[in-house]
Amino acid sequence: MFGKGHFILLMINLVITLVLFLASDEQSLLTLINSFFYVAFFYFVAALLLFVIKGRVLDGITRSFRRFGKMMSKGLLDFEENGDPSQWVNRSFLRYLQFQAAVLIGLMLILLAIFYLI
């Protein structure tokens, strides 16, 4: 289901999290949880933004802005050449980001459970 690239990027993300953890002033479980949050938040927001774009929410708005721009330029410029924003998003890249976000958030939640149980 998920290829070797997913796990290589996951290991890179874990190294980035470890670097953030070790670069902090205080090394504690809470700092590790915060480091996971910083990395996971980036993936979550990026995946959420691409999910909204892929869901064709912005296609109508983009189409109307292009029509308005074409009308204002009196047909001199062609704004239709780029396609709809939903066509720009690659579905496999979106799944890639969702996988990274889900794993990092899952690890963060496990660490939060350990933090509150101790």
PDB file of C-alpha atoms in Angstrom:
ATOM      1  CA  MET A   1       0.000   0.000   0.000  1.00  0.00           C
ATOM      2  CA  PHE A   2       2.711   2.462   0.946  1.00  0.00           C
ATOM      3  CA  GLY A   3       6.081   2.289  -0.679  1.00  0.00           C
ATOM      4  CA  LYS A   4       9.604   2.559   0.504  1.00  0.00           C
ATOM      5  CA  GLY A   5       9.583   6.329  -0.064  1.00  0.00           C
ATOM      6  CA  HIS A   6       6.941   6.828   2.626  1.00  0.00           C
ATOM      7  CA  PHE A   7       9.080   5.201   5.258  1.00  0.00           C
ATOM      8  CA  ILE A   8      12.262   6.968   4.151  1.00  0.00           C
ATOM      9  CA  LEU A   9      10.496  10.328   4.490  1.00  0.00           C
ATOM     10  CA  LEU A  10       9.086   9.205   7.836  1.00  0.00           C
ATOM     11  CA  MET A  11      12.601   8.457   9.071  1.00  0.00           C
ATOM     12  CA  ILE A  12      13.727  11.892   7.839  1.00  0.00           C
ATOM     13  CA  ASN A  13      10.809  13.456   9.735  1.00  0.00           C
ATOM     14  CA  LEU A  14      11.771  11.563  12.873  1.00  0.00           C
ATOM     15  CA  VAL A  15      15.348  12.828  12.529  1.00  0.00           C
ATOM     16  CA  ILE A  16      14.037  16.389  12.110  1.00  0.00           C
ATOM     17  CA  THR A  17      11.926  15.900  15.238  1.00  0.00           C
ATOM     18  CA  LEU A  18      14.945  14.586  17.119  1.00  0.00           C
ATOM     19  CA  VAL A  19      17.028  17.585  16.005  1.00  0.00           C
ATOM     20  CA  LEU A  20      14.295  19.959  17.193  1.00  0.00           C
ATOM     21  CA  PHE A  21      14.150  18.086  20.489  1.00  0.00           C
ATOM     22  CA  LEU A  22      17.909  18.176  21.018  1.00  0.00           C
ATOM     23  CA  ALA A  23      18.145  21.838  19.995  1.00  0.00           C
ATOM     24  CA  SER A  24      15.714  22.895  22.709  1.00  0.00           C
ATOM     25  CA  ASP A  25      16.884  24.245  26.047  1.00  0.00           C
ATOM     26  CA  GLU A  26      15.241  21.554  28.116  1.00  0.00           C
ATOM     27  CA  GLN A  27      14.977  17.893  27.157  1.00  0.00           C
ATOM     28  CA  SER A  28      11.788  16.444  28.590  1.00  0.00           C
ATOM     29  CA  LEU A  29       8.883  14.360  27.357  1.00  0.00           C
ATOM     30  CA  LEU A  30       6.817  17.499  26.888  1.00  0.00           C
ATOM     31  CA  THR A  31       9.517  19.005  24.664  1.00  0.00           C
ATOM     32  CA  LEU A  32       9.545  15.822  22.564  1.00  0.00           C
ATOM     33  CA  ILE A  33       5.764  16.026  22.215  1.00  0.00           C
ATOM     34  CA  ASN A  34       6.064  19.655  21.128  1.00  0.00           C
ATOM     35  CA  SER A  35       8.710  18.713  18.559  1.00  0.00           C
ATOM     36  CA  PHE A  36       6.388  16.097  17.099  1.00  0.00           C
ATOM     37  CA  PHE A  37       3.624  18.689  16.999  1.00  0.00           C
ATOM     38  CA  TYR A  38       5.738  21.187  15.056  1.00  0.00           C
ATOM     39  CA  VAL A  39       6.569  18.693  12.320  1.00  0.00           C
ATOM     40  CA  ALA A  40       3.114  17.078  12.215  1.00  0.00           C
ATOM     41  CA  PHE A  41       1.354  20.449  12.085  1.00  0.00           C
ATOM     42  CA  PHE A  42       3.176  21.362   8.868  1.00  0.00           C
ATOM     43  CA  TYR A  43       2.070  18.126   7.181  1.00  0.00           C
ATOM     44  CA  PHE A  44      -1.478  18.390   8.528  1.00  0.00           C
ATOM     45  CA  VAL A  45      -1.997  21.946   7.266  1.00  0.00           C
ATOM     46  CA  ALA A  46      -0.439  21.188   3.871  1.00  0.00           C
ATOM     47  CA  ALA A  47      -2.576  18.043   3.458  1.00  0.00           C
ATOM     48  CA  LEU A  48      -5.710  19.898   4.556  1.00  0.00           C
ATOM     49  CA  LEU A  49      -5.075  22.715   2.085  1.00  0.00           C
ATOM     50  CA  LEU A  50      -4.473  20.283  -0.785  1.00  0.00           C
ATOM     51  CA  PHE A  51      -7.562  18.288   0.237  1.00  0.00           C
ATOM     52  CA  VAL A  52      -9.704  21.425  -0.019  1.00  0.00           C
ATOM     53  CA  ILE A  53      -8.211  22.296  -3.395  1.00  0.00           C
ATOM     54  CA  LYS A  54      -8.649  18.741  -4.692  1.00  0.00           C
ATOM     55  CA  GLY A  55     -12.287  18.800  -3.560  1.00  0.00           C
ATOM     56  CA  ARG A  56     -13.055  21.385  -6.278  1.00  0.00           C
ATOM     57  CA  VAL A  57     -13.998  24.065  -3.744  1.00  0.00           C
ATOM     58  CA  LEU A  58     -11.921  26.757  -5.426  1.00  0.00           C
ATOM     59  CA  ASP A  59     -12.679  25.871  -9.065  1.00  0.00           C
ATOM     60  CA  GLY A  60     -15.762  28.090  -9.347  1.00  0.00           C
ATOM     61  CA  ILE A  61     -14.049  31.040  -7.712  1.00  0.00           C
ATOM     62  CA  THR A  62     -11.032  30.665  -9.978  1.00  0.00           C
ATOM     63  CA  ARG A  63     -13.226  30.380 -13.066  1.00  0.00           C
ATOM     64  CA  SER A  64     -15.102  33.565 -12.212  1.00  0.00           C
ATOM     65  CA  PHE A  65     -11.877  35.492 -11.557  1.00  0.00           C
ATOM     66  CA  ARG A  66     -10.506  34.306 -14.903  1.00  0.00           C
ATOM     67  CA  ARG A  67     -13.676  35.374 -16.686  1.00  0.00           C
ATOM     68  CA  PHE A  68     -13.512  38.778 -15.012  1.00  0.00           C
ATOM     69  CA  GLY A  69      -9.819  39.155 -15.917  1.00  0.00           C
ATOM     70  CA  LYS A  70     -10.517  38.227 -19.527  1.00  0.00           C
ATOM     71  CA  MET A  71     -13.366  40.744 -19.670  1.00  0.00           C
ATOM     72  CA  MET A  72     -11.218  43.509 -18.145  1.00  0.00           C
ATOM     73  CA  SER A  73      -8.325  42.836 -20.543  1.00  0.00           C
ATOM     74  CA  LYS A  74     -10.824  42.866 -23.437  1.00  0.00           C
ATOM     75  CA  GLY A  75      -9.864  39.355 -24.492  1.00  0.00           C
ATOM     76  CA  LEU A  76      -6.171  40.137 -24.918  1.00  0.00           C
ATOM     77  CA  LEU A  77      -5.094  37.639 -22.268  1.00  0.00           C
ATOM     78  CA  ASP A  78      -6.109  33.987 -22.109  1.00  0.00           C
ATOM     79  CA  PHE A  79      -6.491  32.853 -18.512  1.00  0.00           C
ATOM     80  CA  GLU A  80      -7.910  29.406 -19.328  1.00  0.00           C
ATOM     81  CA  GLU A  81      -4.574  27.775 -20.177  1.00  0.00           C
ATOM     82  CA  ASN A  82      -3.717  26.687 -16.616  1.00  0.00           C
ATOM     83  CA  GLY A  83      -6.770  24.519 -15.939  1.00  0.00           C
ATOM     84  CA  ASP A  84      -8.696  24.233 -12.704  1.00  0.00           C
ATOM     85  CA  PRO A  85      -6.856  24.190  -9.358  1.00  0.00           C
ATOM     86  CA  SER A  86      -8.282  20.751  -8.564  1.00  0.00           C
ATOM     87  CA  GLN A  87      -6.351  19.356 -11.537  1.00  0.00           C
ATOM     88  CA  TRP A  88      -3.058  20.692 -10.189  1.00  0.00           C
ATOM     89  CA  VAL A  89      -3.107  18.470  -7.090  1.00  0.00           C
ATOM     90  CA  ASN A  90      -1.652  15.025  -7.544  1.00  0.00           C
ATOM     91  CA  ARG A  91      -3.700  12.452  -5.625  1.00  0.00           C
ATOM     92  CA  SER A  92      -0.657  10.329  -4.726  1.00  0.00           C
ATOM     93  CA  PHE A  93       1.145  13.375  -3.301  1.00  0.00           C
ATOM     94  CA  LEU A  94      -1.934  14.178  -1.214  1.00  0.00           C
ATOM     95  CA  ARG A  95      -1.958  10.617   0.163  1.00  0.00           C
ATOM     96  CA  TYR A  96       1.764  10.955   0.825  1.00  0.00           C
ATOM     97  CA  LEU A  97       1.190  14.025   2.994  1.00  0.00           C
ATOM     98  CA  GLN A  98      -1.821  12.467   4.720  1.00  0.00           C
ATOM     99  CA  PHE A  99       0.204   9.374   5.627  1.00  0.00           C
ATOM    100  CA  GLN A 100       3.032  11.449   7.094  1.00  0.00           C
ATOM    101  CA  ALA A 101       0.613  13.610   9.068  1.00  0.00           C
ATOM    102  CA  ALA A 102      -1.340  10.616  10.387  1.00  0.00           C
ATOM    103  CA  VAL A 103       1.744   8.739  11.566  1.00  0.00           C
ATOM    104  CA  LEU A 104       3.304  11.781  13.219  1.00  0.00           C
ATOM    105  CA  ILE A 105       0.051  12.768  14.918  1.00  0.00           C
ATOM    106  CA  GLY A 106      -0.423   9.160  16.051  1.00  0.00           C
ATOM    107  CA  LEU A 107       3.053   9.090  17.594  1.00  0.00           C
ATOM    108  CA  MET A 108       2.383  12.433  19.248  1.00  0.00           C
ATOM    109  CA  LEU A 109      -0.888  11.120  20.730  1.00  0.00           C
ATOM    110  CA  ILE A 110       0.866   8.020  22.070  1.00  0.00           C
ATOM    111  CA  LEU A 111       3.468  10.240  23.739  1.00  0.00           C
ATOM    112  CA  LEU A 112       0.699  12.460  25.146  1.00  0.00           C
ATOM    113  CA  ALA A 113      -1.012   9.409  26.631  1.00  0.00           C
ATOM    114  CA  ILE A 114       2.273   8.352  28.234  1.00  0.00           C
ATOM    115  CA  PHE A 115       2.813  11.892  29.514  1.00  0.00           C
ATOM    116  CA  TYR A 116      -0.577  12.029  31.214  1.00  0.00           C
ATOM    117  CA  LEU A 117      -0.340   8.500  32.606  1.00  0.00           C
ATOM    118  CA  ILE A 118       2.988   9.138  34.313  1.00  0.00           C
TER     119      ILE A 118
END
